[in-house]
Amino acid sequence: MPATAHQEFNIVLKPVSNPELGEICIEDGLFAIGRAEPPFASYKPEIVAGLSRRHARIFSEQGAAYVADLGSKNGTTVNGVDVGGNPQSLRNGDEVRFGKELAYRVQLTARDIPPRGAKLVSLTLTPKRNHLGLQPIVVAQFPFLIGKSDDTFSRYQDKYPHQVNYISRRHAHIFVKGDTPFIEDLGSTNGTYVSGERLDEHAVPLEDGDVLAFGGSHFVYKVSLKRVVEVDATLTKPSAAAASAPVDASDPEKTTFVVSAASFLDIFCVDQAPQLADEVNSEGLKPSNEVRDEPAKHQPRGKQRGRFAILLSELAEAFVGGESASMRRALWWGMSLVLVLAAFALVLYLRGAPEREVRELFARGEFVSAATAANRYLAGQPDNAEIKALGTEALLKGNVAEWLAALKAGDADRANAALAAMNRLSTHNAEARSLVRELAWLGELQQFVLARGGIDAPIRIYADEEKIRSLLKQWIEDSQGRQRAFATISSYVGEFKDAYAEALSHLRKLQNDDSVYLAAIERLKTTISTELDRDAPEALAAVLKEYSEKYPRLGGLDGVERDLRQYSEIESEARARRLGRLVALLARAQFSTPPFQAKFRALAASDSLPSAEVVQQYGAVVEAWRQGDTKQAFANLQRMNAGPWAGAAARELQRKRAIVEQYSGLEKARGSSGYEERLLALNGSLDPDEDAYFINAIGAEVGSYKDGALARAQESLTRAESLWRQYGENGAIEARQRLKAEISSEFRAQTQLLSEANDAAQRGMRIYRQLKVAYPARWTKVQEEIRAEVELQRKSLLDLRNVLEPGLMKAKLALLGGRSDDERKSP
């Protein structure tokens, strides 16, 4: 649920395990779960026995609700899944369980918030020990994370290494409930102190004058709060420029301004071993006169007389009453000094012009120009933190909306151009450049999802799996850093919240796909490689069918099936040394999947396929044959009488001569008895790819015998159906029959039924196809059932290759019948 102006979320926890406890309505952005926290402290001891004192936190951030486990003893789960060390998002209807006893149903509802009377603008932490050189800290955005790795404290590492190491990486945080700041210790090694008292697991409110100490007596600060009276909350919302203005700090150059909020997502990640990097401060917090409040040592600024004012007064006095030479000399030197100071002031003004330009452009809302000016300024002044912050915000506000619109429209070129512009504008701004890198990752994710047709589109084998793994790996490598970056961008660009939420949704879906579909794809790829390595591609048809049924979103299987058919046909023709059909297949062979591409290259590198010279020679044969120049085709074949494919060329010459003889005999038998049978027999022996000349020559006559041919097809298919039924009634060939060390009469009878049924079905379907007549679905079903049984029996026999004697195996396969020419031609 995206938040709107004057609107926050109510997070309602409806009890599931103990309905009598009543609902918990969470109206603030952070809610503590622990056995000593309200309302849990009022529950019966047996109900909260499974809760730790610091068990979990529920918080809202960037329009989403989250739960974080704080390393509790009995854990926290969402819908039965352990939350672990990283916060998990909550949605309407989720079931969240704390420990073993307490379970709640989550309900998220938006609520309108009326304008408040007083609004907290900033919280200033002023060092109590002035001689240490610590900078005041002005916090204008919440939550604020106190940690030694943040620049706010790490800047003192060289000067005070032990004192910095007394602070934990995630030591404490300051957050706001309503308009009241609170501080909570995050289980630090050396503790957090408020007015001398060490915090336990509870957060406590902060007031003006409170004294905070982190890890001991070194980092000690006095708290001061700045509020404004707010009639309309929309009118007093501090901009980035206002938030970065000095607040209760006399020297802006020596003040740390916190203008970017930390992320609860990072704050509530469990630090698995916090003490490994923390030094233990055995002294703790010592009372010291140095940390008490001290009276002001100077007059109020309005009552002080500056040196420049005194100088002007003295000069005026000299000018009025100065008639002596000494007075005139004083006046001369004084005026000279004034001119020098004016020139110096002018130089300072001109030097500050680029900074003012950035601020003024930003204030006018000219964000792209402001980002350009900031990047230009940072090229010479790379350490100006204020200009970095303004440049970063201007860059995001000026470009992210356009980038998001291009992504949503699917315009990759425009999105990439917007991203390139942001890269150019962040050349000298490391903070902005890191945010642009995160945007590039999110854009890559969104474009990948769009290119696939949506997050629920099929996952294509050999196409999508590597990209999904790459995106998930990049996220896992720095998930917390990316969440912080996206939270920062969302704070500047409201439209980004929806894209961020959508990206998180896509990630969850891809993570599910990784565990289910990508794992299935890897298993399938292994099976494909294994079967190809052992030269058993015929086993893959059943495997592909199984995976397509079991995983409906597994895409790309059609490409694998096409490659399987191509490879099987080529391998079969190469094994049979049928040169004509093989060359035709090689001419149009095109493999799209890596395993079949590799297998085809290996096959081509061996002697199994004809060389380029043989293919060229046979090409001349094909050209003459297609033109009906039979003599030239015969002559070209006769020249191919040497080499490993000479035998195949001789067989092809014999086949072509038989066709010519059949065709010549058909001319002589015209009008005689049996002419129709001879015509269809010739038609059935012709190959559509190779023998197109003769098919065209007899096509008209075949058409005239159409009715008779269809009757023959019907007769063949009816016989095939009858034989198939008889085979089924006798019982399919069983494993014991295949395993016998002999060919039993029972095996011979059943294989004969199956083989004849297969042949009859093929003949009938061939007539239908060659007449270009659509055949009834009934016959398709019969043929497919018969063919499937033949393939099953062949595969079952082949699986026994290590058990049966090779000669017996070959004989049993012969009785079943091999894959005929007609099968290979069928679509």
mmCIF file of N, CA and C in Angstrom, residues 358-434:
data_model
loop_
_atom_site.group_PDB
_atom_site.id
_atom_site.type_symbol
_atom_site.label_atom_id
_atom_site.label_comp_id
_atom_site.label_asym_id
_atom_site.label_seq_id
_atom_site.Cartn_x
_atom_site.Cartn_y
_atom_site.Cartn_z
ATOM 1 N N VAL A 358 24.222 26.068 -7.433
ATOM 2 C CA VAL A 358 23.598 24.761 -7.194
ATOM 3 C C VAL A 358 22.368 24.923 -6.307
ATOM 4 N N ARG A 359 22.532 25.686 -5.213
ATOM 5 C CA ARG A 359 21.415 25.846 -4.275
ATOM 6 C C ARG A 359 20.236 26.564 -4.934
ATOM 7 N N GLU A 360 20.556 27.607 -5.708
ATOM 8 C CA GLU A 360 19.478 28.382 -6.326
ATOM 9 C C GLU A 360 18.739 27.558 -7.382
ATOM 10 N N LEU A 361 19.480 26.808 -8.208
ATOM 11 C CA LEU A 361 18.832 25.954 -9.202
ATOM 12 C C LEU A 361 17.961 24.904 -8.523
ATOM 13 N N PHE A 362 18.467 24.349 -7.447
ATOM 14 C CA PHE A 362 17.702 23.342 -6.710
ATOM 15 C C PHE A 362 16.428 23.951 -6.136
ATOM 16 N N ALA A 363 16.566 25.144 -5.544
ATOM 17 C CA ALA A 363 15.404 25.795 -4.929
ATOM 18 C C ALA A 363 14.332 26.114 -5.969
ATOM 19 N N ARG A 364 14.741 26.408 -7.202
ATOM 20 C CA ARG A 364 13.772 26.715 -8.260
ATOM 21 C C ARG A 364 13.202 25.443 -8.896
ATOM 22 N N GLY A 365 13.666 24.290 -8.488
ATOM 23 C CA GLY A 365 13.156 23.039 -9.041
ATOM 24 C C GLY A 365 13.773 22.668 -10.374
ATOM 25 N N GLU A 366 14.863 23.345 -10.758
ATOM 26 C CA GLU A 366 15.561 23.005 -12.002
ATOM 27 C C GLU A 366 16.592 21.919 -11.692
ATOM 28 N N PHE A 367 16.092 20.698 -11.506
ATOM 29 C CA PHE A 367 16.921 19.649 -10.930
ATOM 30 C C PHE A 367 18.025 19.163 -11.867
ATOM 31 N N VAL A 368 17.727 19.022 -13.158
ATOM 32 C CA VAL A 368 18.763 18.558 -14.084
ATOM 33 C C VAL A 368 19.897 19.573 -14.147
ATOM 34 N N SER A 369 19.553 20.857 -14.219
ATOM 35 C CA SER A 369 20.583 21.896 -14.233
ATOM 36 C C SER A 369 21.351 21.919 -12.913
ATOM 37 N N ALA A 370 20.646 21.719 -11.799
ATOM 38 C CA ALA A 370 21.308 21.681 -10.489
ATOM 39 C C ALA A 370 22.275 20.512 -10.402
ATOM 40 N N ALA A 371 21.869 19.347 -10.903
ATOM 41 C CA ALA A 371 22.747 18.172 -10.885
ATOM 42 C C ALA A 371 23.964 18.404 -11.766
ATOM 43 N N THR A 372 23.771 19.066 -12.922
ATOM 44 C CA THR A 372 24.892 19.377 -13.822
ATOM 45 C C THR A 372 25.875 20.319 -13.134
ATOM 46 N N ALA A 373 25.340 21.369 -12.482
ATOM 47 C CA ALA A 373 26.200 22.331 -11.786
ATOM 48 C C ALA A 373 26.930 21.672 -10.618
ATOM 49 N N ALA A 374 26.241 20.801 -9.893
ATOM 50 C CA ALA A 374 26.879 20.119 -8.758
ATOM 51 C C ALA A 374 28.007 19.207 -9.231
ATOM 52 N N ASN A 375 27.773 18.476 -10.303
ATOM 53 C CA ASN A 375 28.817 17.583 -10.826
ATOM 54 C C ASN A 375 30.034 18.381 -11.290
ATOM 55 N N ARG A 376 29.765 19.528 -11.912
ATOM 56 C CA ARG A 376 30.866 20.403 -12.360
ATOM 57 C C ARG A 376 31.631 20.946 -11.157
ATOM 58 N N TYR A 377 30.923 21.354 -10.107
ATOM 59 C CA TYR A 377 31.573 21.882 -8.910
ATOM 60 C C TYR A 377 32.405 20.808 -8.216
ATOM 61 N N LEU A 378 31.862 19.581 -8.111
ATOM 62 C CA LEU A 378 32.551 18.503 -7.392
ATOM 63 C C LEU A 378 33.807 18.032 -8.112
ATOM 64 N N ALA A 379 33.935 18.362 -9.406
ATOM 65 C CA ALA A 379 35.163 18.003 -10.115
ATOM 66 C C ALA A 379 36.370 18.683 -9.477
ATOM 67 N N GLY A 380 36.170 19.890 -8.939
ATOM 68 C CA GLY A 380 37.268 20.601 -8.281
ATOM 69 C C GLY A 380 37.202 20.562 -6.774
ATOM 70 N N GLN A 381 36.010 20.338 -6.195
ATOM 71 C CA GLN A 381 35.823 20.305 -4.742
ATOM 72 C C GLN A 381 35.109 19.004 -4.362
ATOM 73 N N PRO A 382 35.797 17.864 -4.457
ATOM 74 C CA PRO A 382 35.115 16.567 -4.290
ATOM 75 C C PRO A 382 34.643 16.260 -2.874
ATOM 76 N N ASP A 383 35.081 17.057 -1.876
ATOM 77 C CA ASP A 383 34.746 16.707 -0.485
ATOM 78 C C ASP A 383 33.619 17.552 0.094
ATOM 79 N N ASN A 384 32.941 18.341 -0.708
ATOM 80 C CA ASN A 384 31.856 19.181 -0.197
ATOM 81 C C ASN A 384 30.612 18.307 0.001
ATOM 82 N N ALA A 385 30.360 17.922 1.238
ATOM 83 C CA ALA A 385 29.276 16.980 1.534
ATOM 84 C C ALA A 385 27.904 17.563 1.195
ATOM 85 N N GLU A 386 27.736 18.886 1.429
ATOM 86 C CA GLU A 386 26.419 19.483 1.176
ATOM 87 C C GLU A 386 26.090 19.465 -0.317
ATOM 88 N N ILE A 387 27.078 19.822 -1.153
ATOM 89 C CA ILE A 387 26.839 19.827 -2.601
ATOM 90 C C ILE A 387 26.651 18.404 -3.109
ATOM 91 N N LYS A 388 27.358 17.450 -2.513
ATOM 92 C CA LYS A 388 27.143 16.046 -2.875
ATOM 93 C C LYS A 388 25.695 15.654 -2.620
ATOM 94 N N ALA A 389 25.207 16.008 -1.430
ATOM 95 C CA ALA A 389 23.831 15.629 -1.083
ATOM 96 C C ALA A 389 22.829 16.309 -2.007
ATOM 97 N N LEU A 390 23.019 17.619 -2.264
ATOM 98 C CA LEU A 390 22.103 18.333 -3.157
ATOM 99 C C LEU A 390 22.187 17.788 -4.580
ATOM 100 N N GLY A 391 23.418 17.501 -5.037
ATOM 101 C CA GLY A 391 23.594 16.962 -6.388
ATOM 102 C C GLY A 391 22.929 15.614 -6.542
ATOM 103 N N THR A 392 23.048 14.776 -5.515
ATOM 104 C CA THR A 392 22.423 13.450 -5.561
ATOM 105 C C THR A 392 20.906 13.574 -5.647
ATOM 106 N N GLU A 393 20.335 14.399 -4.769
ATOM 107 C CA GLU A 393 18.877 14.552 -4.772
ATOM 108 C C GLU A 393 18.390 15.162 -6.083
ATOM 109 N N ALA A 394 19.137 16.159 -6.594
ATOM 110 C CA ALA A 394 18.737 16.796 -7.853
ATOM 111 C C ALA A 394 18.806 15.811 -9.011
ATOM 112 N N LEU A 395 19.856 15.022 -9.043
ATOM 113 C CA LEU A 395 19.994 14.027 -10.111
ATOM 114 C C LEU A 395 18.809 13.066 -10.113
ATOM 115 N N LEU A 396 18.456 12.568 -8.930
ATOM 116 C CA LEU A 396 17.355 11.605 -8.842
ATOM 117 C C LEU A 396 16.016 12.255 -9.195
ATOM 118 N N LYS A 397 15.758 13.437 -8.651
ATOM 119 C CA LYS A 397 14.476 14.089 -8.917
ATOM 120 C C LYS A 397 14.350 14.516 -10.377
ATOM 121 N N GLY A 398 15.463 14.817 -11.022
ATOM 122 C CA GLY A 398 15.407 15.290 -12.382
ATOM 123 C C GLY A 398 15.377 14.204 -13.437
ATOM 124 N N ASN A 399 15.731 12.952 -13.086
ATOM 125 C CA ASN A 399 15.893 11.920 -14.107
ATOM 126 C C ASN A 399 15.144 10.612 -13.846
ATOM 127 N N VAL A 400 14.914 10.270 -12.583
ATOM 128 C CA VAL A 400 14.362 8.942 -12.286
ATOM 129 C C VAL A 400 12.944 8.787 -12.828
ATOM 130 N N ALA A 401 12.133 9.845 -12.750
ATOM 131 C CA ALA A 401 10.744 9.730 -13.235
ATOM 132 C C ALA A 401 10.721 9.399 -14.732
ATOM 133 N N GLU A 402 11.570 10.059 -15.514
ATOM 134 C CA GLU A 402 11.641 9.790 -16.958
ATOM 135 C C GLU A 402 12.116 8.362 -17.222
ATOM 136 N N TRP A 403 13.102 7.938 -16.446
ATOM 137 C CA TRP A 403 13.633 6.570 -16.571
ATOM 138 C C TRP A 403 12.553 5.541 -16.257
ATOM 139 N N LEU A 404 11.778 5.792 -15.197
ATOM 140 C CA LEU A 404 10.703 4.869 -14.825
ATOM 141 C C LEU A 404 9.633 4.798 -15.912
ATOM 142 N N ALA A 405 9.285 5.951 -16.488
ATOM 143 C CA ALA A 405 8.266 5.970 -17.546
ATOM 144 C C ALA A 405 8.727 5.164 -18.751
ATOM 145 N N ALA A 406 9.998 5.283 -19.107
ATOM 146 C CA ALA A 406 10.531 4.516 -20.248
ATOM 147 C C ALA A 406 10.511 3.026 -19.953
ATOM 148 N N LEU A 407 10.878 2.652 -18.727
ATOM 149 C CA LEU A 407 10.836 1.227 -18.352
ATOM 150 C C LEU A 407 9.420 0.681 -18.445
ATOM 151 N N LYS A 408 8.471 1.428 -17.913
ATOM 152 C CA LYS A 408 7.080 0.978 -17.897
ATOM 153 C C LYS A 408 6.542 0.822 -19.304
ATOM 154 N N ALA A 409 6.970 1.713 -20.215
ATOM 155 C CA ALA A 409 6.510 1.653 -21.602
ATOM 156 C C ALA A 409 7.238 0.586 -22.410
ATOM 157 N N GLY A 410 8.239 -0.045 -21.811
ATOM 158 C CA GLY A 410 9.000 -1.057 -22.536
ATOM 159 C C GLY A 410 9.960 -0.470 -23.551
ATOM 160 N N ASP A 411 10.286 0.821 -23.410
ATOM 161 C CA ASP A 411 11.193 1.493 -24.340
ATOM 162 C C ASP A 411 12.605 1.389 -23.780
ATOM 163 N N ALA A 412 13.298 0.311 -24.120
ATOM 164 C CA ALA A 412 14.620 0.053 -23.562
ATOM 165 C C ALA A 412 15.624 1.120 -23.979
ATOM 166 N N ASP A 413 15.540 1.591 -25.222
ATOM 167 C CA ASP A 413 16.490 2.608 -25.693
ATOM 168 C C ASP A 413 16.361 3.893 -24.885
ATOM 169 N N ARG A 414 15.114 4.329 -24.661
ATOM 170 C CA ARG A 414 14.912 5.572 -23.897
ATOM 171 C C ARG A 414 15.339 5.390 -22.446
ATOM 172 N N ALA A 415 15.053 4.228 -21.864
ATOM 173 C CA ALA A 415 15.462 3.964 -20.475
ATOM 174 C C ALA A 415 16.985 3.961 -20.356
ATOM 175 N N ASN A 416 17.660 3.322 -21.304
ATOM 176 C CA ASN A 416 19.121 3.272 -21.260
ATOM 177 C C ASN A 416 19.723 4.657 -21.471
ATOM 178 N N ALA A 417 19.075 5.473 -22.311
ATOM 179 C CA ALA A 417 19.565 6.836 -22.517
ATOM 180 C C ALA A 417 19.439 7.658 -21.232
ATOM 181 N N ALA A 418 18.305 7.495 -20.516
ATOM 182 C CA ALA A 418 18.124 8.205 -19.243
ATOM 183 C C ALA A 418 19.155 7.761 -18.216
ATOM 184 N N LEU A 419 19.449 6.470 -18.191
ATOM 185 C CA LEU A 419 20.448 5.946 -17.264
ATOM 186 C C LEU A 419 21.840 6.473 -17.624
ATOM 187 N N ALA A 420 22.145 6.541 -18.913
ATOM 188 C CA ALA A 420 23.439 7.077 -19.348
ATOM 189 C C ALA A 420 23.582 8.546 -18.931
ATOM 190 N N ALA A 421 22.480 9.299 -19.016
ATOM 191 C CA ALA A 421 22.510 10.694 -18.582
ATOM 192 C C ALA A 421 22.808 10.796 -17.092
ATOM 193 N N MET A 422 22.195 9.919 -16.293
ATOM 194 C CA MET A 422 22.475 9.918 -14.847
ATOM 195 C C MET A 422 23.921 9.542 -14.560
ATOM 196 N N ASN A 423 24.469 8.629 -15.333
ATOM 197 C CA ASN A 423 25.881 8.269 -15.160
ATOM 198 C C ASN A 423 26.784 9.466 -15.428
ATOM 199 N N ARG A 424 26.469 10.220 -16.480
ATOM 200 C CA ARG A 424 27.288 11.399 -16.787
ATOM 201 C C ARG A 424 27.197 12.451 -15.680
ATOM 202 N N LEU A 425 26.009 12.601 -15.101
ATOM 203 C CA LEU A 425 25.811 13.612 -14.061
ATOM 204 C C LEU A 425 26.354 13.182 -12.699
ATOM 205 N N SER A 426 26.831 11.954 -12.576
ATOM 206 C CA SER A 426 27.376 11.471 -11.293
ATOM 207 C C SER A 426 28.859 11.146 -11.404
ATOM 208 N N THR A 427 29.515 11.699 -12.431
ATOM 209 C CA THR A 427 30.931 11.385 -12.660
ATOM 210 C C THR A 427 31.788 11.691 -11.435
ATOM 211 N N HIS A 428 31.502 12.809 -10.774
ATOM 212 C CA HIS A 428 32.332 13.255 -9.650
ATOM 213 C C HIS A 428 31.599 13.134 -8.306
ATOM 214 N N ASN A 429 30.526 12.357 -8.279
ATOM 215 C CA ASN A 429 29.737 12.204 -7.054
ATOM 216 C C ASN A 429 29.579 10.717 -6.764
ATOM 217 N N ALA A 430 30.438 10.196 -5.907
ATOM 218 C CA ALA A 430 30.457 8.751 -5.656
ATOM 219 C C ALA A 430 29.142 8.254 -5.077
ATOM 220 N N GLU A 431 28.517 9.057 -4.193
ATOM 221 C CA GLU A 431 27.236 8.635 -3.599
ATOM 222 C C GLU A 431 26.169 8.478 -4.679
ATOM 223 N N ALA A 432 26.070 9.486 -5.560
ATOM 224 C CA ALA A 432 25.078 9.408 -6.636
ATOM 225 C C ALA A 432 25.412 8.277 -7.598
ATOM 226 N N ARG A 433 26.698 8.075 -7.870
ATOM 227 C CA ARG A 433 27.093 7.026 -8.811
ATOM 228 C C ARG A 433 26.704 5.647 -8.297
ATOM 229 N N SER A 434 26.839 5.437 -6.984
ATOM 230 C CA SER A 434 26.444 4.138 -6.425
ATOM 231 C C SER A 434 24.939 3.920 -6.540
#
